[in-house]
Coordinates of C-alpha atoms and ligand atoms in Angstrom, one line a residue:
X155 CA -0.2 -0.2 -0.2
X156 CA 2.8 2.4 0.3
X157 CA 5.0 1.6 -2.2
X158 CA 1.7 2.1 -3.9
X159 CA 0.4 5.0 -2.2
X160 CA -3.0 3.4 -2.6
X161 CA -5.2 3.1 0.1
X162 CA -5.1 -0.6 2.3
X163 CA -9.0 -1.0 1.5
X164 CA -8.7 -0.6 -2.4
X165 CA -6.0 -3.5 -2.0
X166 CA -8.2 -4.9 0.1
X167 CA -11.8 -4.6 -2.3
X168 CA -9.6 -5.4 -5.3
X169 CA -8.6 -9.2 -3.4
X170 CA -12.3 -9.0 -2.4
X171 CA -13.6 -9.0 -6.0
X172 CA -11.3 -11.7 -7.4
X173 CA -13.3 -13.5 -4.6
X174 CA -10.4 -13.3 -1.7
X175 CA -11.4 -12.8 1.5
X176 CA -8.5 -10.8 3.0
X177 CA -7.9 -8.5 6.5
X178 CA -5.5 -5.6 7.1
X179 CA -2.4 -7.4 8.6
X180 CA -2.8 -10.5 6.7
X181 CA 0.4 -10.9 4.8
X182 CA 0.0 -12.1 0.5
X183 CA 2.0 -14.8 -1.5
X184 CA 4.0 -12.8 -4.0
X185 CA 2.3 -13.7 -7.2
X186 CA -1.8 -12.1 -5.8
X187 CA 0.2 -9.6 -4.5
X188 CA 1.6 -9.1 -8.1
X189 CA -1.9 -9.4 -9.4
X190 CA -2.8 -6.9 -7.9
X191 CA -0.5 -4.4 -8.1
X192 CA 0.0 -4.6 -12.2
X193 CA -4.7 -4.2 -11.6
X194 CA -3.1 -1.0 -10.2
X195 CA -0.8 -0.1 -13.1
X196 CA 2.4 -1.2 -11.4
X197 CA 4.3 -3.4 -13.1
X198 CA 6.4 -5.4 -10.9
X199 CA 9.4 -6.7 -10.9
X200 CA 11.5 -9.8 -9.1
X201 CA 14.8 -9.4 -7.1
X202 CA 15.7 -12.8 -5.4
X203 CA 16.7 -12.3 -1.3
X204 CA 20.4 -12.0 -1.8
X205 CA 22.1 -15.0 0.2
X206 CA 24.6 -14.8 2.0
X207 CA 26.9 -16.3 0.1
X208 CA 26.2 -13.8 -2.7
X209 CA 26.7 -10.9 -0.4
X210 CA 30.5 -11.9 0.5
X211 CA 30.8 -12.8 -2.9
X212 CA 29.9 -8.5 -3.7
X213 CA 33.6 -7.4 -2.0
X214 CA 35.9 -9.6 -3.5
X215 CA 37.3 -10.0 -6.9
X216 CA 38.4 -13.0 -9.0
X217 CA 41.6 -12.7 -8.3
X218 CA 40.9 -13.1 -4.5
X219 CA 39.6 -16.2 -5.0
X220 CA 43.0 -17.6 -5.2
X221 CA 43.9 -16.1 -1.8
X222 CA 41.1 -16.7 0.2
X223 CA 41.6 -16.4 4.2
X224 CA 38.7 -16.8 7.3
X225 CA 37.2 -13.8 8.6
X226 CA 35.5 -13.2 12.1
X227 CA 31.5 -13.0 11.4
X228 CA 29.8 -8.9 11.8
X229 CA 27.0 -9.2 14.2
X230 CA 24.4 -6.7 14.1
X231 CA 21.9 -6.6 17.3
X232 CA 18.3 -5.9 17.0
X233 CA 14.8 -5.2 18.1
X234 CA 11.9 -3.4 19.9
X235 CA 13.1 -0.5 21.9
X236 CA 14.1 -2.1 25.5
X237 CA 14.1 -5.6 25.1
X238 CA 17.5 -5.0 26.0
X239 CA 19.8 -4.4 23.1
X240 CA 22.4 -2.0 24.6
X241 CA 22.0 -4.2 27.9
X242 CA 23.3 -6.8 26.1
X243 CA 25.6 -5.5 24.1
X244 CA 27.4 -4.0 27.3
X245 CA 27.2 -7.4 28.8
X246 CA 28.9 -8.9 25.9
X247 CA 31.5 -6.4 26.0
X248 CA 32.0 -6.9 29.9
X249 CA 32.4 -10.7 30.1
X250 CA 34.6 -10.6 26.8
X251 CA 36.5 -8.0 26.7
X252 CA 37.3 -6.2 30.2
X253 CA 37.8 -9.2 32.2
X254 CA 40.9 -10.3 29.2
X255 CA 42.3 -7.5 28.5
X256 CA 45.0 -5.0 30.4
X257 CA 43.3 -2.5 31.7
X258 CA 40.0 -3.2 30.1
X259 CA 40.0 0.5 28.7
X260 CA 37.4 0.5 25.7
X261 CA 36.8 2.6 22.9
X262 CA 33.0 3.3 21.8
X263 CA 34.1 3.5 17.8
X264 CA 30.5 2.2 16.2
X265 CA 32.2 -1.9 16.5
X266 CA 33.7 -4.1 19.5
X267 CA 35.2 -7.4 18.5
X268 CA 35.4 -10.3 21.5
X269 CA 36.9 -14.1 21.4
X270 CA 35.0 -16.9 21.3
X271 CA 35.9 -20.4 22.6
X272 CA 34.5 -22.6 20.0
X273 CA 35.1 -25.8 19.4
X274 CA 38.5 -26.2 21.2
X275 CA 40.0 -22.8 19.7
X276 CA 39.3 -19.5 20.1
X277 CA 37.5 -17.6 17.5
X278 CA 36.8 -13.4 17.1
X279 CA 33.2 -12.7 16.9
X280 CA 32.6 -8.3 15.8
X281 CA 29.6 -6.6 17.1
X282 CA 28.1 -3.3 15.5
X283 CA 27.7 -1.9 18.4
X284 CA 25.1 1.0 17.5
X285 CA 21.8 -1.1 18.2
X286 CA 18.3 -1.0 16.5
X287 CA 17.7 -1.3 12.8
X288 CA 17.5 2.4 11.9
X289 CA 22.1 2.0 11.2
X290 CA 21.0 -1.2 10.0
X291 CA 18.3 -0.2 7.3
X292 CA 20.3 3.5 6.6
X293 CA 23.3 1.5 5.8
X294 CA 21.5 -1.2 3.2
X295 CA 19.4 1.6 2.2
X296 CA 22.6 2.9 0.7
X297 CA 23.4 -0.6 -0.5
X298 CA 25.4 -1.5 2.4
X299 CA 25.8 -4.9 3.1
X300 CA 28.3 -5.0 6.4
X301 CA 26.4 -8.3 8.6
X302 CA 26.6 -11.4 9.4
X303 CA 24.1 -12.7 11.5
X304 CA 21.5 -11.0 13.2
X305 CA 21.0 -11.1 16.8
X306 CA 17.3 -10.6 17.1
X307 CA 16.7 -10.0 20.9
X308 CA 12.9 -10.4 22.1
X309 CA 12.0 -9.5 25.4
X310 CA 10.8 -12.4 27.4
X311 CA 8.5 -10.3 29.6
X312 CA 6.9 -8.3 27.0
X313 CA 7.3 -10.5 24.0
X314 CA 6.8 -10.3 20.1
X315 CA 6.7 -5.9 19.6
X316 CA 6.3 -3.8 16.1
X317 CA 9.9 -3.0 15.7
X318 CA 10.5 -7.1 16.3
X319 CA 8.4 -7.9 13.4
X320 CA 10.0 -4.8 11.6
X321 CA 13.4 -5.9 12.0
X322 CA 12.9 -9.5 11.2
X323 CA 11.5 -8.6 7.5
X324 CA 14.7 -6.3 7.9
X325 CA 16.7 -9.0 8.1
X326 CA 14.5 -11.7 5.8
X327 CA 14.8 -9.0 3.0
X328 CA 18.7 -8.6 3.5
X329 CA 19.1 -12.6 3.4
X330 CA 20.9 -12.0 6.5
X331 CA 20.9 -15.1 9.3
X332 CA 19.3 -14.1 12.6
X333 CA 19.6 -16.3 16.5
X334 CA 16.6 -15.1 18.7
X335 CA 18.1 -13.9 21.9
X336 CA 15.0 -14.4 24.4
X337 CA 16.2 -12.2 26.6
X338 CA 15.5 -11.1 30.3
X339 CA 14.1 -14.8 31.5
X340 CA 15.7 -13.3 34.7
X341 CA 12.6 -11.4 35.2
X342 CA 9.8 -13.5 37.4
X343 CA 6.9 -12.5 35.1
X344 CA 9.5 -13.9 31.9
X345 CA 7.5 -16.3 29.3
X346 CA 10.6 -17.9 27.2
X347 CA 7.6 -20.3 25.5
X348 CA 5.4 -17.4 25.1
X349 CA 7.4 -15.5 22.9
X350 CA 8.3 -18.9 20.5
X351 CA 4.8 -19.4 19.7
X352 CA 4.6 -15.8 18.9
X353 CA 7.8 -15.2 16.5
X354 CA 6.3 -18.9 15.5
X355 CA 3.6 -17.3 14.0
X356 CA 6.3 -14.4 12.1
X357 CA 8.0 -17.6 10.6
X358 CA 10.7 -18.0 13.4
X359 CA 9.9 -22.2 14.6
X360 CA 12.3 -22.6 17.3
X361 CA 14.3 -25.9 16.8
X362 CA 12.8 -28.1 19.5
X363 CA 9.6 -27.6 17.6
X364 CA 10.7 -28.8 14.4
X365 CA 11.7 -25.3 12.8
X366 CA 15.1 -24.0 12.0
X367 CA 15.9 -21.0 14.0
X368 CA 18.4 -21.0 16.7
X369 CA 16.6 -19.3 20.0
X370 CA 18.9 -19.1 22.6
X371 CA 17.2 -18.0 26.8
X372 CA 19.6 -15.0 28.0
X373 CA 19.6 -12.5 30.1
X374 CA 22.0 -9.6 30.0
X375 CA 21.6 -8.5 33.8
X376 CA 22.8 -12.0 35.1
X377 CA 25.1 -12.8 32.1
X378 CA 23.1 -16.3 31.6
X379 CA 23.3 -18.1 28.5
X380 CA 25.7 -15.4 26.9
X381 CA 28.5 -17.7 26.0
X382 CA 26.1 -19.9 24.2
X383 CA 24.6 -17.0 22.3
X384 CA 28.3 -16.3 21.3
X385 CA 28.9 -20.5 20.6
X386 CA 25.8 -19.9 18.3
X387 CA 26.9 -17.1 15.8
X388 CA 30.0 -19.3 15.4
X389 CA 27.6 -22.6 14.7
X390 CA 25.5 -20.5 12.8
X391 CA 28.4 -18.5 10.5
X392 CA 30.2 -21.7 10.1
X393 CA 28.7 -22.6 6.7
X394 CA 28.8 -19.3 5.3
X395 CA 31.9 -18.5 3.7
X396 CA 33.0 -16.4 5.5
X397 CA 36.1 -15.2 3.7
X398 CA 38.7 -12.6 2.4
X399 CA 41.4 -11.8 0.8
X400 CA 44.1 -10.0 3.6
X401 CA 46.7 -9.6 0.7
X402 CA 44.9 -6.8 -1.3
X403 CA 44.1 -2.9 -1.2
X404 CA 41.6 -2.8 1.6
X405 CA 37.8 -2.1 0.9
X406 CA 34.7 -1.5 3.6
X407 CA 32.3 0.5 5.1
X408 CA 32.1 3.3 7.2
X409 CA 30.0 2.3 10.0
X410 CA 30.2 5.9 12.1
X411 CA 32.0 9.4 11.1
X412 CA 32.2 12.4 12.8
X413 CA 33.9 15.4 12.8
X414 CA 36.1 16.1 16.1
X415 CA 37.3 19.6 17.0
X416 CA 40.6 18.7 17.6
X417 CA 41.3 15.2 15.7
X418 CA 39.5 16.2 12.3
X419 CA 36.8 14.6 10.2
X420 CA 37.1 10.5 12.2
X421 CA 35.6 7.5 10.4
X422 CA 35.5 4.3 11.8
X423 CA 35.8 2.1 8.7
X424 CA 34.7 -1.6 8.5
X425 CA 36.9 -3.9 6.3
X426 CA 35.8 -6.5 4.3
X427 CA 38.1 -7.3 2.4
X428 CA 41.9 -6.4 2.1
X429 CA 43.9 -5.1 4.5
X430 CA 43.7 -1.4 6.0
X431 CA 47.6 0.2 6.9
X432 CA 48.6 3.4 7.8
X433 CA 49.9 5.7 4.9
X434 CA 46.8 4.2 3.1
X435 CA 45.5 6.0 0.2
X436 CA 41.7 6.0 -0.1
X437 CA 38.6 7.5 -0.8
X438 CA 35.3 7.2 1.5
X439 CA 31.8 8.1 -0.1
X440 CA 33.4 11.9 -1.3
X441 CA 36.2 11.6 0.6
X442 CA 40.1 11.5 0.1
X443 CA 42.4 10.7 2.5
X444 CA 45.7 9.5 3.9
X445 CA 45.3 7.5 7.0
X446 CA 47.0 9.5 9.8
X447 CA 46.4 6.6 12.3
X448 CA 44.4 4.1 13.1
X449 CA 42.9 3.3 16.7
X450 CA 40.5 -0.1 17.6
X451 CA 37.6 -0.5 20.2
X452 CA 40.3 -1.2 22.9
X453 CA 41.7 2.0 22.8
X454 CA 45.0 1.1 20.9
X455 CA 46.9 2.3 18.0
X456 CA 47.4 -0.7 15.6
X457 CA 49.2 -0.3 12.2
X458 CA 46.8 -2.4 10.8
X459 CA 43.2 -3.9 10.7
X460 CA 42.3 -6.7 8.3
X461 CA 39.2 -8.1 7.1
X462 CA 36.2 -7.7 9.4
X463 CA 37.8 -5.8 12.0
X464 CA 37.0 -2.2 12.1
X465 CA 39.0 1.0 13.2
X466 CA 38.9 4.4 14.0
X467 CA 40.5 6.5 11.1
X468 CA 42.1 9.4 10.9
X469 CA 43.2 11.4 8.0
X470 CA 40.5 12.0 5.9
X471 CA 39.5 15.2 4.3
X472 CA 35.9 14.8 4.7
X473 CA 33.1 13.8 7.1
X474 CA 31.9 10.5 5.0
X475 CA 28.4 9.5 5.9
X476 CA 27.0 5.6 7.5
X477 CA 27.1 2.9 4.9
X478 CA 29.5 4.5 2.2
X479 CA 31.7 2.1 0.8
X480 CA 35.5 3.2 0.7
X481 CA 38.1 2.2 -1.6
X482 CA 42.4 2.2 -0.7
X483 CA 44.2 3.2 -3.9
X484 CA 47.9 2.4 -4.8
X485 CA 47.7 5.9 -7.0
X486 CA 47.1 9.5 -4.8
X487 CA 46.0 11.2 -8.6
X488 CA 42.9 8.4 -9.6
X489 CA 42.0 8.8 -5.5
X490 CA 41.8 12.3 -6.1
X491 CA 39.7 12.0 -9.3
X492 CA 37.2 9.4 -8.1
X493 CA 37.0 12.1 -5.2
X494 CA 35.8 14.7 -6.7
X495 CA 33.6 12.9 -8.9
X496 CA 31.6 11.5 -6.3
X497 CA 31.6 14.8 -4.9
X498 CA 30.2 16.4 -7.8
X499 CA 27.9 13.4 -8.2
X500 CA 26.6 14.4 -4.4
X501 CA 26.2 17.7 -5.1
X502 CA 24.2 17.5 -8.1
X503 CA 21.4 14.5 -5.8
X504 CA 21.5 17.5 -3.3
X505 CA 20.3 20.4 -6.0
X506 CA 17.8 17.8 -6.9
X507 CA 16.6 16.8 -3.1
X508 CA 16.3 20.8 -2.5
X509 CA 13.9 21.4 -5.6
X510 CA 11.5 18.6 -5.1
X511 CA 12.0 19.7 -1.2
X512 CA 9.5 22.8 -2.5
X513 CA 7.0 20.4 -3.7
X514 CA 3.9 22.4 -2.8
X515 CA 0.3 20.5 -2.8
X516 CA -2.6 21.4 -1.2
X517 CA -2.5 19.3 2.1
X518 CA 1.0 20.9 2.6
X519 CA -0.4 24.1 2.0
X520 CA -3.3 22.8 4.5
X521 CA -0.6 21.9 6.8
X522 CA 1.3 25.2 6.8
X523 CA -2.0 27.5 7.5
X524 CA -3.0 24.7 10.4
X525 CA 0.5 26.1 11.9
X526 CA -0.2 30.0 10.9
X527 CA 2.5 29.9 8.8
X528 CA 0.5 31.1 5.6
X529 CA -0.3 34.2 4.6
X530 CA -1.5 33.4 0.6
X531 CA -2.6 30.1 -0.7
X532 CA -1.5 30.8 -4.7
X533 CA -3.8 29.2 -6.9
X534 CA -3.4 28.7 -11.2
X535 CA -6.5 27.6 -13.0
X536 CA -7.3 25.9 -15.9
X537 CA -10.5 25.6 -16.4
X538 CA -13.5 24.5 -19.6
X539 CA -15.0 27.8 -20.7
X540 CA -14.5 30.9 -19.6
X541 CA -17.8 31.3 -18.2
X542 CA -16.9 28.7 -16.1
X543 CA -13.4 30.6 -14.7
X544 CA -15.4 33.7 -14.1
X545 CA -17.6 32.1 -11.7
X546 CA -15.2 30.3 -10.0
X547 CA -13.2 33.2 -9.6
X548 CA -15.8 35.6 -8.1
X549 CA -16.8 32.2 -5.6
X550 CA -13.0 32.4 -4.8
X551 CA -13.4 35.8 -3.7
X552 CA -16.4 34.7 -1.4
X553 CA -14.5 32.6 0.6
X554 CA -13.7 34.0 4.5
X555 CA -9.9 35.6 3.9
X556 CA -9.2 36.3 7.6
X557 CA -5.7 34.7 8.0
X558 CA -4.9 33.3 4.5
X559 CA -6.0 34.7 0.9
X560 CA -6.2 33.2 -2.0
X561 CA -4.4 35.0 -4.7
X562 CA -5.1 33.7 -8.7
X563 CA -2.0 34.1 -10.7
X564 CA -2.9 33.4 -13.5
X565 CA -6.7 32.1 -14.7
X566 CA -8.2 31.3 -18.6
X567 CA -9.9 29.2 -20.6
X568 CA -8.1 25.5 -21.9
X569 CA -6.8 22.7 -21.5
X570 CA -3.6 22.7 -18.8
X571 CA -0.3 23.0 -20.3
X572 CA 3.0 22.9 -19.4
X573 CA 4.0 26.8 -19.2
X574 CA 0.9 26.3 -16.6
X575 CA 3.0 24.1 -14.6
X576 CA 5.8 26.2 -14.7
X577 CA 4.0 29.1 -14.0
X578 CA 3.1 26.7 -11.0
X579 CA 6.0 25.7 -10.0
X580 CA 7.8 29.0 -9.9
X581 CA 5.5 30.6 -7.8
X582 CA 4.6 28.0 -5.1
X583 CA 1.2 27.8 -6.5
X584 CA -1.6 24.5 -6.6
X585 CA -2.6 24.2 -10.4
X586 CA -5.9 23.9 -10.5
X587 CA -8.4 22.4 -13.8
X588 CA -11.4 22.6 -13.8
X589 CA -13.5 20.5 -16.9
X590 CA -10.2 20.3 -18.8
X591 CA -7.4 18.0 -20.0
X592 CA -3.2 18.3 -19.5
X593 CA -2.3 18.9 -22.1
X594 CA 0.6 16.1 -23.3
X595 CA 3.9 16.3 -21.5
X596 CA 2.0 18.3 -18.7
X597 CA 1.8 15.6 -16.6
X598 CA 5.0 14.7 -16.4
X599 CA 6.2 18.1 -15.8
X600 CA 4.1 18.3 -12.5
X601 CA 4.9 15.2 -11.8
X602 CA 9.8 16.2 -12.5
X603 CA 8.2 19.8 -10.4
X604 CA 6.2 18.4 -7.5
X605 CA 3.6 20.1 -8.7
X606 CA 0.0 19.5 -7.2
X607 CA -2.4 19.3 -10.4
X608 CA -5.9 18.9 -8.9
X609 CA -8.6 18.0 -11.5
X610 CA -12.6 19.1 -10.7
X611 CA -15.8 19.1 -11.9
X612 CA -17.9 19.9 -9.4
X613 CA -17.1 23.7 -8.5
X614 CA -18.7 22.9 -4.5
X615 CA -16.2 20.2 -4.6
X616 CA -13.1 22.9 -5.5
X617 CA -14.8 25.2 -3.7
X618 CA -14.7 23.3 -0.1
X619 CA -10.7 21.7 -1.2
X620 CA -9.4 25.5 -1.3
X621 CA -12.0 26.6 1.9
X622 CA -10.3 23.4 4.2
X623 CA -7.0 24.6 3.0
X624 CA -6.9 27.6 3.7
X625 CA -8.4 26.5 7.3
X626 CA -6.1 24.4 7.6
X627 CA -8.7 21.4 7.6
X628 CA -7.2 19.4 5.0
X629 CA -6.1 15.4 5.8
X630 CA -2.1 15.5 5.8
X631 CA -0.8 13.4 2.9
X632 CA -0.1 10.5 3.2
Ligands
GDP111 P1 17.2 -1.1 24.3 O1 16.3 -0.1 23.9 O2 16.9 -2.5 23.4 O3 18.8 -0.9 23.8 O4 17.0 -2.1 26.3 P2 18.0 -1.6 27.2 O5 19.5 -2.3 26.9 O6 18.1 -0.2 27.5 O7 17.0 -1.9 28.5 C1 15.9 -1.3 28.1 C2 15.5 -2.0 30.2 O8 15.3 -3.0 29.7 C3 16.9 -1.5 30.4 O9 16.2 -0.8 32.3 C4 17.8 -3.0 31.2 O10 18.3 -2.1 32.4 C5 16.3 -4.0 31.4 N1 17.1 -4.8 30.8 C6 17.9 -4.5 30.0 N2 18.3 -7.1 30.0 C7 17.6 -7.0 31.0 C8 17.6 -8.2 31.5 O11 18.1 -9.1 31.4 N3 17.1 -8.7 32.5 C9 16.5 -7.9 33.3 N4 16.1 -8.3 34.2 N5 16.4 -6.1 32.3 C10 16.7 -6.9 32.0

């Protein structure tokens, strides 16, 4: 419904006509959803979900295949607010880092790694410690793929909640395997079985009930079963091709970045292939840089970072965005020209965004009126005949004009032309058509420039909408 900008009711009606009685919370299979969408004039493209294995190869070139080494899994923690994401991240970090390390000084850089005993050997697991799937979603929206496993935290005393369901869909869409941590089992009112039952309704069936979802009851407060959870991460990722070639120029993703008053731009880079060294020349997003210094999650200065490790890097010219890709280059000239090219692209897209953010519609004007921010409501109008033009102008004049004045910039008989659209765009006006049509190209032009074209064939409907907008009473746009 959201993607197609079609109301849920319309979808349900279309299903009903097909003999399918669906409710608003029901999930449709792909074929049915496609049919409905196509009926609404929307072309549907089927994209296969990315499997974890192909995700890895995106960072790998053919040359790397000769030189692959196992790398640690990178884990994200997701789940509903207050279910214990932060507590779990802190608990894992404390038990695994502070105790073993001299001084136990840790530094928040957006990711940390822990040592885990698995099958008699010590292995590493890397956690992205920006909890919440906002970060995950933002990175995915930019096409970045950084996680190998998602831990879905569900509080045993609260069960599956809206953001739990959201997290499940995000992980599924990204093709990232999930491990469920049923948290807060130390609480008296905890009901782990109820959580399992609820998760089953969302396609996650626990192993002990014959499914394939790994679920571990844990407590971030008492530390119960945290070792099992860590072990499970390694077990689940054992079958994934978590490989990279450490003997090449580094590439990966920006996890976090900010401007430090003293140090300049600071970025945490997750190395996904190759090895990053101090002195390397790199481009991150549109920022050019030469790695001046690197600090790891334990606050230690390091000289290099291998695949799956994150380091805070100093020496960038600019602050990149989380989710930007970075690449190391041999040649400074090449790096500079790539950075400049990207900066130009960014300027372009910012310009486009600025233009489209000026979009005016009767609904946005109405919201402005409600907030008392609207003085004039600009209108460009086309109608079938001169008589209609005059009738409408006369009626508009009679609308109560208190806080907001109606200003008709142009009104004439005829069809709505591209010139009318341009005028409306330039003057932030709403374009009204009464008993008339749009000239070829006018619709596309209006979409491109973000002009709200409203077509009417009943004067009262037109006047009602305008009056409602002036009074700030139109429903806000969805
Ligand atoms: P987040 O919003 O998912 O990051 O949740 P937090 O980590 O901030 O935890 C929310 C609240 O739940 C805090 O008051 C925590 O102390 C509490 N909490 C988290 N994990 C546990 C747990 O295992 N047991 C109990 N009893 N409380 C917990």
